[in-house]
Coordinates of C-alpha atoms and ligand atoms in Angstrom, one line a residue:
X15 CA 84.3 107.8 101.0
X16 CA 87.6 107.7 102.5
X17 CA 89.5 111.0 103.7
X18 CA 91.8 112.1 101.7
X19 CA 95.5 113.1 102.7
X20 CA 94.5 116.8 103.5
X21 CA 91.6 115.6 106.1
X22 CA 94.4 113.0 107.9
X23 CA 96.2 116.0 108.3
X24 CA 99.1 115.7 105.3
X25 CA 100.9 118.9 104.9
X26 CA 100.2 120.6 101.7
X27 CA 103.7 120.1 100.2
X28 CA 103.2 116.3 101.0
X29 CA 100.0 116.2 99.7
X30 CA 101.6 117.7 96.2
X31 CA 104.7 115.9 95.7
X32 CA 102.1 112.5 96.2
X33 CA 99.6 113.6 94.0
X34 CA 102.7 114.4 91.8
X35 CA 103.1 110.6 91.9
X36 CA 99.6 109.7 91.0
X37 CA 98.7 109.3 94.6
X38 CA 95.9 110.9 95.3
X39 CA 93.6 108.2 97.8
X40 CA 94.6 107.6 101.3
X41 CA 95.2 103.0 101.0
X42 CA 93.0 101.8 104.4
X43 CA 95.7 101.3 106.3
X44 CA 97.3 104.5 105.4
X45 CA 93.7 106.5 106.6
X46 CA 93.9 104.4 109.9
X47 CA 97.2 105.2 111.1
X48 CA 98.2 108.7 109.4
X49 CA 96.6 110.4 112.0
X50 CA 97.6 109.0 114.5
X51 CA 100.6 108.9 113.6
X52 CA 100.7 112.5 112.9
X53 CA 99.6 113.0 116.4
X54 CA 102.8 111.5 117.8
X55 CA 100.3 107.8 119.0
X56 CA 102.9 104.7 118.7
X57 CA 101.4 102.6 115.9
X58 CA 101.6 98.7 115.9
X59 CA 99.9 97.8 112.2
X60 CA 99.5 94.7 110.4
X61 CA 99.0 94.6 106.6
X62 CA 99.6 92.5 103.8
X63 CA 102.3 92.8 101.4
X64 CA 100.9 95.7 98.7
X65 CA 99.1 97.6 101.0
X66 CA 100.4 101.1 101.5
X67 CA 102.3 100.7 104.5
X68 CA 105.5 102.8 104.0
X69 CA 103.4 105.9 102.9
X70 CA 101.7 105.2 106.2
X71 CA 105.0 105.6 108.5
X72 CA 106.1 107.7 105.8
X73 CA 104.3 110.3 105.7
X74 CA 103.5 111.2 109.3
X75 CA 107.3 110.6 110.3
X76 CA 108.7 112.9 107.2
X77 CA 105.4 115.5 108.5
X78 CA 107.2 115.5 111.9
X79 CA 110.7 114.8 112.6
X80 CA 113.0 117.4 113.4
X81 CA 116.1 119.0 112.0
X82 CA 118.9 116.8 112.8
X83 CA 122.5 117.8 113.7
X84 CA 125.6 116.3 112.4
X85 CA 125.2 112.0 113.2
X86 CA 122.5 112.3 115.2
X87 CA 119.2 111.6 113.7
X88 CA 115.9 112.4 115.0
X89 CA 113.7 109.8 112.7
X90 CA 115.1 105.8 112.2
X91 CA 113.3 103.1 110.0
X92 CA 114.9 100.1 110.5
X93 CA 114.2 97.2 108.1
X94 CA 114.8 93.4 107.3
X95 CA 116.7 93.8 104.1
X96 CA 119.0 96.0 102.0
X97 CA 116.3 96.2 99.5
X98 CA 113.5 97.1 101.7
X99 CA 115.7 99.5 103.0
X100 CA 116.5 101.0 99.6
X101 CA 113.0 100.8 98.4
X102 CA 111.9 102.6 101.4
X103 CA 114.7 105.3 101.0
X104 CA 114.0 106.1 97.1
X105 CA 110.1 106.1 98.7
X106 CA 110.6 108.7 101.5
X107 CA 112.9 111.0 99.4
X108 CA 110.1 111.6 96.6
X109 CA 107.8 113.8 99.0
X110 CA 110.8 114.1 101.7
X111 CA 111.5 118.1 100.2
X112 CA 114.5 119.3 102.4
X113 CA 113.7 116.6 104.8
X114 CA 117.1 114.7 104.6
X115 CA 116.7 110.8 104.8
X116 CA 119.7 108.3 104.3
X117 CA 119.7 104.7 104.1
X118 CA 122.8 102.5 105.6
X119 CA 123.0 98.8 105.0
X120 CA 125.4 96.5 105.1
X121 CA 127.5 94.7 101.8
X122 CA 128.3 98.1 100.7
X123 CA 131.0 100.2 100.8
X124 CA 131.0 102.9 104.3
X125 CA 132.4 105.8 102.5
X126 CA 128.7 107.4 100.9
X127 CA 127.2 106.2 103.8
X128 CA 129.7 107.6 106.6
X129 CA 130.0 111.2 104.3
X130 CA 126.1 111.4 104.8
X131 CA 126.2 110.8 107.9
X132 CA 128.5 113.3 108.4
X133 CA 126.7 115.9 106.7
X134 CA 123.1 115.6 108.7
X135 CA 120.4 113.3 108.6
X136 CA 116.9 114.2 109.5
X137 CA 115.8 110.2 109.4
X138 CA 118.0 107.4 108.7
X139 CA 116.7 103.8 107.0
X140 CA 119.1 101.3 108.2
X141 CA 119.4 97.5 108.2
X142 CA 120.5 96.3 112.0
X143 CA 123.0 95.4 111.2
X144 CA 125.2 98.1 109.5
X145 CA 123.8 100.2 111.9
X146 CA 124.8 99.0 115.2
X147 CA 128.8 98.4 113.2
X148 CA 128.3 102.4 112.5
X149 CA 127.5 103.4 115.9
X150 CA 130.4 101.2 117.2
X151 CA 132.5 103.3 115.0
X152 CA 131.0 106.4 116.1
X153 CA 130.0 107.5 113.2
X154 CA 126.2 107.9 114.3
X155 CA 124.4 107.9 117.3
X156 CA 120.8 107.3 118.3
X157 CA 119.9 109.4 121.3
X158 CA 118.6 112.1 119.6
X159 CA 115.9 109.7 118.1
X160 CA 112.5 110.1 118.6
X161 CA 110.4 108.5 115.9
X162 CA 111.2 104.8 115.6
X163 CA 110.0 102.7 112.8
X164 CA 110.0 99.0 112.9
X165 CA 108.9 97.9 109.4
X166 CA 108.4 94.5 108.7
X167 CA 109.3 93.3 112.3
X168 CA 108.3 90.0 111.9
X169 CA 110.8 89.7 109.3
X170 CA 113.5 91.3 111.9
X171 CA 112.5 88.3 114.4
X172 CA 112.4 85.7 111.7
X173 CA 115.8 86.4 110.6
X174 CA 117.7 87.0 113.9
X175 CA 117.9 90.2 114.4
X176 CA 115.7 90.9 117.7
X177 CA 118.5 91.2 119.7
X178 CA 120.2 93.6 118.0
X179 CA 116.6 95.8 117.5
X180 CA 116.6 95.7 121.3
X181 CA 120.1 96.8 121.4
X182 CA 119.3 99.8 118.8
X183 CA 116.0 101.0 120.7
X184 CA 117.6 100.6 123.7
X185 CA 119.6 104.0 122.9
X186 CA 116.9 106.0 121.0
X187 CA 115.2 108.6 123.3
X188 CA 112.8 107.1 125.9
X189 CA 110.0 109.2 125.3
X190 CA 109.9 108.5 121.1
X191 CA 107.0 107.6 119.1
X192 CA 107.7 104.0 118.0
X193 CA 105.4 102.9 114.7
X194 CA 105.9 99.0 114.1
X195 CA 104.4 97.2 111.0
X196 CA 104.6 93.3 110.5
X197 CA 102.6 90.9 108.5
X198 CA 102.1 88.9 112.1
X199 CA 101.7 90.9 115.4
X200 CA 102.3 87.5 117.6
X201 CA 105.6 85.8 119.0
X202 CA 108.5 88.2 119.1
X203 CA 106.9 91.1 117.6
X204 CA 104.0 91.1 120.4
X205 CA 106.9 90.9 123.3
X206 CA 108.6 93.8 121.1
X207 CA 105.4 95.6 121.3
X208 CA 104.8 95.3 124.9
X209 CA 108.0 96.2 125.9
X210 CA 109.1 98.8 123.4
X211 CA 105.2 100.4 122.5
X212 CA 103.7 102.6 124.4
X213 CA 99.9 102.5 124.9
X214 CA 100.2 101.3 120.6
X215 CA 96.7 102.2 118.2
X216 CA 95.9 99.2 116.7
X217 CA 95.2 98.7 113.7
X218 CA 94.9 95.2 111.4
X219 CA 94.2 95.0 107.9
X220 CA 93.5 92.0 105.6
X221 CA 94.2 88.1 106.2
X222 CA 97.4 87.3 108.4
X223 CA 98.6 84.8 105.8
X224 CA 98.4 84.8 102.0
X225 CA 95.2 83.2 100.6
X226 CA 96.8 80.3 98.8
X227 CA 93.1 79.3 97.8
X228 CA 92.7 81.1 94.5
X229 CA 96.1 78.9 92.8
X230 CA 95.8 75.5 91.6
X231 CA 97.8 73.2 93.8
X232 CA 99.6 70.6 91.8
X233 CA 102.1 67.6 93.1
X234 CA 104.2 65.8 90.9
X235 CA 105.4 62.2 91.5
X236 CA 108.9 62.8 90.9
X237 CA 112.5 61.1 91.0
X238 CA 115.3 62.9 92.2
X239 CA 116.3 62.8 88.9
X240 CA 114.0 64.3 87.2
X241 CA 113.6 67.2 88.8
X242 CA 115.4 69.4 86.9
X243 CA 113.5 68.3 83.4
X244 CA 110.3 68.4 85.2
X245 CA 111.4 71.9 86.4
X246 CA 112.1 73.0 83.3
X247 CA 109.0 71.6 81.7
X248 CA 107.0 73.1 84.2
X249 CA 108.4 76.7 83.6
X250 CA 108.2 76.8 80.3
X251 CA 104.3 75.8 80.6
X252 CA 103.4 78.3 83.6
X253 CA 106.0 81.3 83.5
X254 CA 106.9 83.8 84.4
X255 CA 108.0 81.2 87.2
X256 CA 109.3 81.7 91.1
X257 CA 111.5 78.3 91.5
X258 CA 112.3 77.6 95.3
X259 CA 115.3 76.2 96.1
X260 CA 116.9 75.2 99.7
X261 CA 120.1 76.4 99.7
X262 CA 122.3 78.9 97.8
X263 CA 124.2 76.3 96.2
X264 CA 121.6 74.6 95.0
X265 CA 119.7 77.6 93.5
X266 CA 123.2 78.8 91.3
X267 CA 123.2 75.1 90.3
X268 CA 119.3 74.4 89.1
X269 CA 119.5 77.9 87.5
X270 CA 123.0 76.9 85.8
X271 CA 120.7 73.2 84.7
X272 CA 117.5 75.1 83.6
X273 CA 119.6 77.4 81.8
X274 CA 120.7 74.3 79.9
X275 CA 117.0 73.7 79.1
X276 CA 116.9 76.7 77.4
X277 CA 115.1 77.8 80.3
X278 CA 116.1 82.7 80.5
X279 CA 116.7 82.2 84.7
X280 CA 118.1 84.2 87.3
X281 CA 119.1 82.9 90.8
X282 CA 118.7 85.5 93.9
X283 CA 120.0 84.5 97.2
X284 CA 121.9 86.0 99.7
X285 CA 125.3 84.9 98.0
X286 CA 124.6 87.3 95.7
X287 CA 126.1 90.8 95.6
X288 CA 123.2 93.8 96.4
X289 CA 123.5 94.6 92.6
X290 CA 123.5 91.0 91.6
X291 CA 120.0 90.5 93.1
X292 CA 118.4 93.8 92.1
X293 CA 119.2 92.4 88.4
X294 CA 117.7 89.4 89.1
X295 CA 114.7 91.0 90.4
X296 CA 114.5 93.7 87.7
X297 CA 114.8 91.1 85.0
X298 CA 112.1 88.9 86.8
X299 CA 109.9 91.5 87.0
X300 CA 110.2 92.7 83.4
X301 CA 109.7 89.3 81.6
X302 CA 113.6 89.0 80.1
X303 CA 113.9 86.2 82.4
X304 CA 111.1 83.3 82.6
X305 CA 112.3 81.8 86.0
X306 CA 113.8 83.1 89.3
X307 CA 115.0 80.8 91.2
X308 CA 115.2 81.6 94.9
X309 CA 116.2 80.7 98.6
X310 CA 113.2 81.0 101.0
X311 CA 115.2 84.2 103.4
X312 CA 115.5 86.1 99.2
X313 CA 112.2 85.6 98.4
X314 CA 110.2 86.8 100.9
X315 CA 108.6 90.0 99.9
X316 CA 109.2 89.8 96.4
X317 CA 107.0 91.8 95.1
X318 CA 106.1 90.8 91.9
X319 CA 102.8 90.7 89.8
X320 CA 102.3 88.2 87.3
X321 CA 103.4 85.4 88.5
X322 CA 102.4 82.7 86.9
X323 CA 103.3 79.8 88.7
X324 CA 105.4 78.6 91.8
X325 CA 107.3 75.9 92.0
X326 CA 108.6 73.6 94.6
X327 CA 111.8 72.3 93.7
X328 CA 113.0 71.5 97.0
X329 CA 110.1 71.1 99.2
X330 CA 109.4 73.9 101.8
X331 CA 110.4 73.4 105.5
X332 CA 106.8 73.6 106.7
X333 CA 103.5 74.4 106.0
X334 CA 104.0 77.5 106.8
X335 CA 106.7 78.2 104.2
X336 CA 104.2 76.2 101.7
X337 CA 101.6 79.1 101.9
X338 CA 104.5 82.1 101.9
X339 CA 106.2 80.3 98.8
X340 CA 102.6 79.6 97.4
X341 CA 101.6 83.6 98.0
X342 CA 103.8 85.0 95.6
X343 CA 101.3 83.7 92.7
X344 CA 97.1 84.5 92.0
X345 CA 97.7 87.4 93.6
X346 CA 94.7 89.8 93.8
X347 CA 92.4 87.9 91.7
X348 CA 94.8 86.6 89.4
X349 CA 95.3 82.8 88.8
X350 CA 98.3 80.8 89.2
X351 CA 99.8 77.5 89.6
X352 CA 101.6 76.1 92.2
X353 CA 103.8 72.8 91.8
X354 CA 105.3 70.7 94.3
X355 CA 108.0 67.7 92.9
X356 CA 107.5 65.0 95.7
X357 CA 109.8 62.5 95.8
X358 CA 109.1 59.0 97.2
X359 CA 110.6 59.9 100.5
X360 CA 108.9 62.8 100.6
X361 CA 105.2 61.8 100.5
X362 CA 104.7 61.4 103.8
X363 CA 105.9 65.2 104.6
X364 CA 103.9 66.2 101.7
X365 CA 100.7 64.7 103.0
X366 CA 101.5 66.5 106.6
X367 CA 101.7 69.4 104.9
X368 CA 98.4 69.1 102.7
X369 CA 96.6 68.2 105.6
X370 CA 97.9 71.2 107.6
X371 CA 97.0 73.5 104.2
X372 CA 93.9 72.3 103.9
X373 CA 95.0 70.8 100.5
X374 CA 94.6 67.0 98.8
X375 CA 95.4 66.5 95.8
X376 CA 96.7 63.3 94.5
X377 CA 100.3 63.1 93.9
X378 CA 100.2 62.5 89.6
X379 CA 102.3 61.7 87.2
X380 CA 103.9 65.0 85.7
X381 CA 101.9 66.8 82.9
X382 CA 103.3 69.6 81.4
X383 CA 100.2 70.0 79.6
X384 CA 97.7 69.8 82.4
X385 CA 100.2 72.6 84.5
X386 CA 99.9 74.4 80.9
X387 CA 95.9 74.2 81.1
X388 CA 95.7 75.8 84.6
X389 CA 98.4 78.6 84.1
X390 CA 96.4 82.2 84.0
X391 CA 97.1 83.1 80.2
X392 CA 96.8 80.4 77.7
X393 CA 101.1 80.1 76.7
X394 CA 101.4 78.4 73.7
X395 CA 105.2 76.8 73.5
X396 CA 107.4 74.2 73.0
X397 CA 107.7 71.9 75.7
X398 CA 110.7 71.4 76.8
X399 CA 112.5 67.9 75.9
X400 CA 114.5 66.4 79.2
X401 CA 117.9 65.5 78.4
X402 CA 118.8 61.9 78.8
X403 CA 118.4 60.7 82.4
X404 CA 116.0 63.4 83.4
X405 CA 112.9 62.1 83.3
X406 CA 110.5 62.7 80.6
X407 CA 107.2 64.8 80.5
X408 CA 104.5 64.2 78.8
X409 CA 104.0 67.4 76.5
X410 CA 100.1 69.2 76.0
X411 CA 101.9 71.9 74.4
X412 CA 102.4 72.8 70.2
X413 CA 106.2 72.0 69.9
X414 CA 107.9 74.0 67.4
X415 CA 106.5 77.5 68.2
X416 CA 109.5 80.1 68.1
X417 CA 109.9 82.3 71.1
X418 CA 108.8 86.3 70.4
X419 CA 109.4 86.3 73.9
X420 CA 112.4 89.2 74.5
X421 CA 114.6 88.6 76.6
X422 CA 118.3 87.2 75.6
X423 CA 120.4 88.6 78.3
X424 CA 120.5 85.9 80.4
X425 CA 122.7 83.8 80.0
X426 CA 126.0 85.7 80.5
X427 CA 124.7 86.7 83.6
X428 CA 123.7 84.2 85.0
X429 CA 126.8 83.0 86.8
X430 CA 128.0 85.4 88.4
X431 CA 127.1 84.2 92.0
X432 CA 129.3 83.6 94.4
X433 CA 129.7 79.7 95.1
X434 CA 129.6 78.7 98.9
X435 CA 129.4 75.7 100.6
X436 CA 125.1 75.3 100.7
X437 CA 124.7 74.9 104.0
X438 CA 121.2 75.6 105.2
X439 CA 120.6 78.7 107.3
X440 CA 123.7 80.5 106.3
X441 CA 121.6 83.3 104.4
X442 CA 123.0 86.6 104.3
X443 CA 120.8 88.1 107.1
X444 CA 120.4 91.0 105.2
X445 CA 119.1 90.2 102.2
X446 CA 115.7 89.4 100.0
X447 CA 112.8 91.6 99.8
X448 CA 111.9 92.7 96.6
X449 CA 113.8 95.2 95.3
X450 CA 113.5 98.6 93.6
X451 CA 113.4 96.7 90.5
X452 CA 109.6 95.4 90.4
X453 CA 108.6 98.4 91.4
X454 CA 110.9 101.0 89.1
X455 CA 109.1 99.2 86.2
X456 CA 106.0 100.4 87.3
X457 CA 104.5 96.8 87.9
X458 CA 102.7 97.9 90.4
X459 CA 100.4 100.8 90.2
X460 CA 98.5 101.4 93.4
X461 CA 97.8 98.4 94.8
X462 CA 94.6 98.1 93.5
X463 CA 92.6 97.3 90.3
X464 CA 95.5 94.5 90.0
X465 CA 93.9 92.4 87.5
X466 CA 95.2 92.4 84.3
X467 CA 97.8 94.3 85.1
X468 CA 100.1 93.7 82.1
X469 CA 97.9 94.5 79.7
X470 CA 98.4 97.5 78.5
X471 CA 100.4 99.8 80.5
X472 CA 101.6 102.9 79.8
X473 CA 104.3 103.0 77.2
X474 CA 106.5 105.3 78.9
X475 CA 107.0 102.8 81.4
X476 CA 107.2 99.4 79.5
X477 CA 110.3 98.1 79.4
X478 CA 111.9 97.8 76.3
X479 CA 111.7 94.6 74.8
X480 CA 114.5 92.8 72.5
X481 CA 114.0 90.4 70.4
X482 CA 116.8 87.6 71.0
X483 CA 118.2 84.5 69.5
X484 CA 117.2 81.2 69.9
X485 CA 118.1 79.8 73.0
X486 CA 120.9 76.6 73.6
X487 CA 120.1 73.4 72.6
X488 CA 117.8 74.7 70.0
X489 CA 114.6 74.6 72.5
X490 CA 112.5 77.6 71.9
X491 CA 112.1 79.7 74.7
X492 CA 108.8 80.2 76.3
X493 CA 106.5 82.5 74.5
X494 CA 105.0 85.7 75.1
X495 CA 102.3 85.3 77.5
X496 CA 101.1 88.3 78.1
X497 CA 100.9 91.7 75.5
X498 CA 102.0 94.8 76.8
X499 CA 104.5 95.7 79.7
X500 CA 103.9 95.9 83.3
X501 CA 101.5 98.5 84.2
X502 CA 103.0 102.1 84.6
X503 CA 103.0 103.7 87.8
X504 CA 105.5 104.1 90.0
X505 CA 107.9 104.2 87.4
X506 CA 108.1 108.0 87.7
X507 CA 110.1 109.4 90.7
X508 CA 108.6 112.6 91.3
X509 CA 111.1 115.0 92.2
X510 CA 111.6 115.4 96.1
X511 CA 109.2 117.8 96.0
X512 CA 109.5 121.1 98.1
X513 CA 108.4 122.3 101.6
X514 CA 109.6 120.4 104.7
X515 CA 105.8 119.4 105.7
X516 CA 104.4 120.1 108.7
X517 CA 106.2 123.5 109.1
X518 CA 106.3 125.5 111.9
X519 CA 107.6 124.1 115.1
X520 CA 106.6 120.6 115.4
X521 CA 104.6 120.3 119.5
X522 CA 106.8 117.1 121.5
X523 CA 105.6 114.2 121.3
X524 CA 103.6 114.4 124.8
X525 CA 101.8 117.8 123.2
X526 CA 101.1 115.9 120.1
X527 CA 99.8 113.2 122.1
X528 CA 97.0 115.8 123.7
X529 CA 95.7 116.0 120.4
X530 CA 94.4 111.9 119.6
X531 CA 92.0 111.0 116.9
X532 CA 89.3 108.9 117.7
X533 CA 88.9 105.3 116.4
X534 CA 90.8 102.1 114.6
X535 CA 91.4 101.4 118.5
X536 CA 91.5 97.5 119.6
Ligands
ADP610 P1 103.7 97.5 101.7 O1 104.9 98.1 102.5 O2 102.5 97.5 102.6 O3 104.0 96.1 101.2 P2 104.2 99.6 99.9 O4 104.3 100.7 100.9 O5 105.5 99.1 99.3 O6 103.4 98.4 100.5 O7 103.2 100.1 98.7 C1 102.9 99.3 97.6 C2 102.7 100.1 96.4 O8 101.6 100.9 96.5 C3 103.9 101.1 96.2 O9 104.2 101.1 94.8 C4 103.3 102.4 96.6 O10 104.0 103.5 96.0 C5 101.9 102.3 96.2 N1 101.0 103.1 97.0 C6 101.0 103.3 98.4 N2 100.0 104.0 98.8 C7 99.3 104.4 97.7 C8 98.1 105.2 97.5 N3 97.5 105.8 98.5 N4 97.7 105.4 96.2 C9 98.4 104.8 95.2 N5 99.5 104.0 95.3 C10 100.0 103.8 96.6
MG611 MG1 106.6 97.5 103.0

């Protein structure tokens, strides 16, 4: 039996505005580290994507942190991504009560963000970014802090921002309680824990890496060419489809080509404006668009059930990348497909990188129908013809079927992207996670019980469904694959719901540290 909030030690009005939410059962690595957490111990988790982990900091930080004067919080969570940041903001605030908790990133105007500060803020999410440009305008400053969060920190190394983390802990008060949470404790978030933790509990959950075992790895033989048909062959056989692009450039330009396939697509990469990308997302996530295409730095985290297969339209730069790309589909029991297009002067990387995956399948000639075979629902559609020049498919699916598939809104916005020049590595540093939007529908419930998770749903939740018009070039769009909407869930924000938590003065840190649970220790 696990413990529920009440025996971790969750105030009652926590406890409420949760169960208002449907939550009810600590997740593991929420019952590990709450009290702890609530006893003031630094923290250094790891625990995959799904699992809980902002209730976890959450709770114990909103349970404890202080009353703030005017710019100078007492609680900061910093994080990779504008969306993480927002999804951890709209998260916090539903069992936050009077609690005040802001969220500053950056490609956003500073007015709302400068007026809040301005006002008070008990805890403050913030990109690095933004964060360190408001403190050099002092418009906030960080000594009053005393409960750090690092969430995803490996995330913060990956994409540069160490430094500037240093720089940001570097002013928060010496004695704080610092919580860090990474999907890998090694590298640059074990030197941030040794020199930034103090005396840290410990506490792993769940496999390091995604579990890549449970898809069906597929490699096409495949012309430069030909990508694009094959691309678009291949969604529309497996979709709802995650299409991985190198650069920026390149991901506005397949989508813009699919698109002409009759493919619904979006493209989300860090060209894109913060509301351009939570579209994207949002549309992914409820079905109106059958493939997202994405830069590696966008897609990490996305968050998304369902998918039903991944696609490797530029190959990934390492193995490493194969099995984060790869992750995103047979998720929790589900199945999925995952396609690689290996050109001729690719096979030698691609048979590095099998070998280094554990992974050997033969590089075939493309088969739409064989990819259709292995995607998780049966999807019975037309198979997409390749324009002249493209390469050409051979079809296993019933041509002629007519879409019932809703959708129908994607096409006018599908360009709105702002061209650059596609260089590699030029992402926008803050951008990618998933987004409010796959979780806003509801698609995920509780992180558990996953499979099957469209079926059915709750109706309040679903997302309304349009019927459209026949796509371009006459090609039907994909089908429906799967009846119902996304499960409901989280699609209710519960009020911020009274009480400020742990009432009462709240004992320093060192008191609360007098008081340490027992166990989950390495
Ligand atoms: P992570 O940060 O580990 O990737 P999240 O904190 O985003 O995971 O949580 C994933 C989803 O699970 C969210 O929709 C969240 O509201 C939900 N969730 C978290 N804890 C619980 C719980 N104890 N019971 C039910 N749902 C939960
Ligand atoms: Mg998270």
């Amino acid at each position: 039996m696990p413990p529920t909030f009440a025996q971790l030690g969750v105030p009652r009005s926590i406890d409420d505005a949760l169960a208002r939410r449907g939550i009810t059962e600590p997740f593991e690595i929420q019952a590990a580290t709450i009290a702890h957490a609530l006893a003031g111990r630094d923290v250094c988790g790891r625990a995959p994507t799904g699992s809980g982990k902002t209730l976890a900091f959450g709770i114990p930080l909103v349970a404890t942190v202080e009353r703030a004067d005017a710019r100078r919080p007492h609680g900061l969570v910093l994080a990779p991504t504008r969306e993480l940041a927002d999804q951890i903001h709209t998260e916090l605030r539903t069992f936050a009560g009077d609690v005040r908790v802001a969220v500053v990133y950056g490609g956003v105007g500073y007015g709302p963000q400068l007026k809040a500060l301005r006002r008070g803020v008990d805890i403050l999410v913030a990109c690095p970014g933004r964060l360190e440009d408001l403190i050099d305008q002092g418009a906030v400053q960080l000594h009053a802090v005393d409960h750090v969060v690092l969430d995803e920190a490996d995330r913060m190394a990956d994409m540069g921002f160490m430094p500037v983390v240093r720089r940001l802990l570097d002013q928060t008060a010496p004695d704080r309680q610092t919580v860090l949470f990474s999907a890998t404790l090694d590298g640059d978030v074990a030197k941030l824990t040794r020199d930034y933790q103090t005396d840290p509990v410990y506490h792993e959950v769940g496999e390091a890496t995604p579990d890549i075992t449970a898809a069906s790895h597929v490699f096409w033989s495949s012309h430069k060419a030909e990508r694009v048909g094959l691309t678009a062959a291949a969604v529309d056989a497996a979709w709802p489809a995650l299409v991985f692009c190198r650069t920026r450039h390149g991901s506005d330009r397949l989508a813009k080509q699919l698109s002409r396939h009759g493919i619904e697509v979006a493209a989300i990469h860090g060209g894109r404006s913060q509301s351009q990308r939570t579209r994207a997302l949002k549309q992914f996530a409820d079905g109106r668009v059958h493939a997202l295409v994405a830069t590696d730095v966008a897609a990490r985290g996305i968050h998304v059930d369902g998918v039903a297969s991944v696609i490797h339209y530029d190959p990934p730069e390492d193995h490493k990348t194969y099995i984060h790309r790869s992750g995103r589909t047979a998720r929790a029991g589900d199945g999925g497909v995952v396609l690689s297009l290996v050109q001729p002067d690719q096979v030698g990387d691609a048979r590095r990188l099998q070998r280094r995956v554990g992974l050997d399948e033969p590089f075939g000639e493309p088969d739409a129908g064989a990819l259709r075979a292995l995607s998780p629902a049966p999807v019975r559609t037309l198979s997409v013809p390749a324009p002249a020049g493209e390469g050409s498919v051979r079809s296993g699916g019933d041509a002629g079927r007519r879409s019932d598939r809703a959708g129908g809104r994607g096409s006018g916005k599908r360009n709105n992207g702002k061209r650059n020049n596609g260089k590699r590595n030029d992402e926008d540093r803050s951008n990618g996670d998933r987004s409010n939007g796959d979780r806003s529908n509801g698609d995920r419930s509780n992180g558990q019980g996953r499979n099957g998770k469209r079926a059915g749903g709750n109706a309040s939740s679903q997302p309304e469904r349009k019927s459209r018009p026949a796509p371009k070039n006459g090609h039907a769009a994909p089908s429906a694959r799967r009846s119902g909407g996304p499960k409901a869930g989280r699609s209710r924000r519960g009020e911020p719901a009274g009480g400020r938590g742990g009432g009462g003065a709240r004992p320093n840190r060192k008191a609360r540290r007098a008081h340490l649970q027992p166990g989950a220790e390495r």
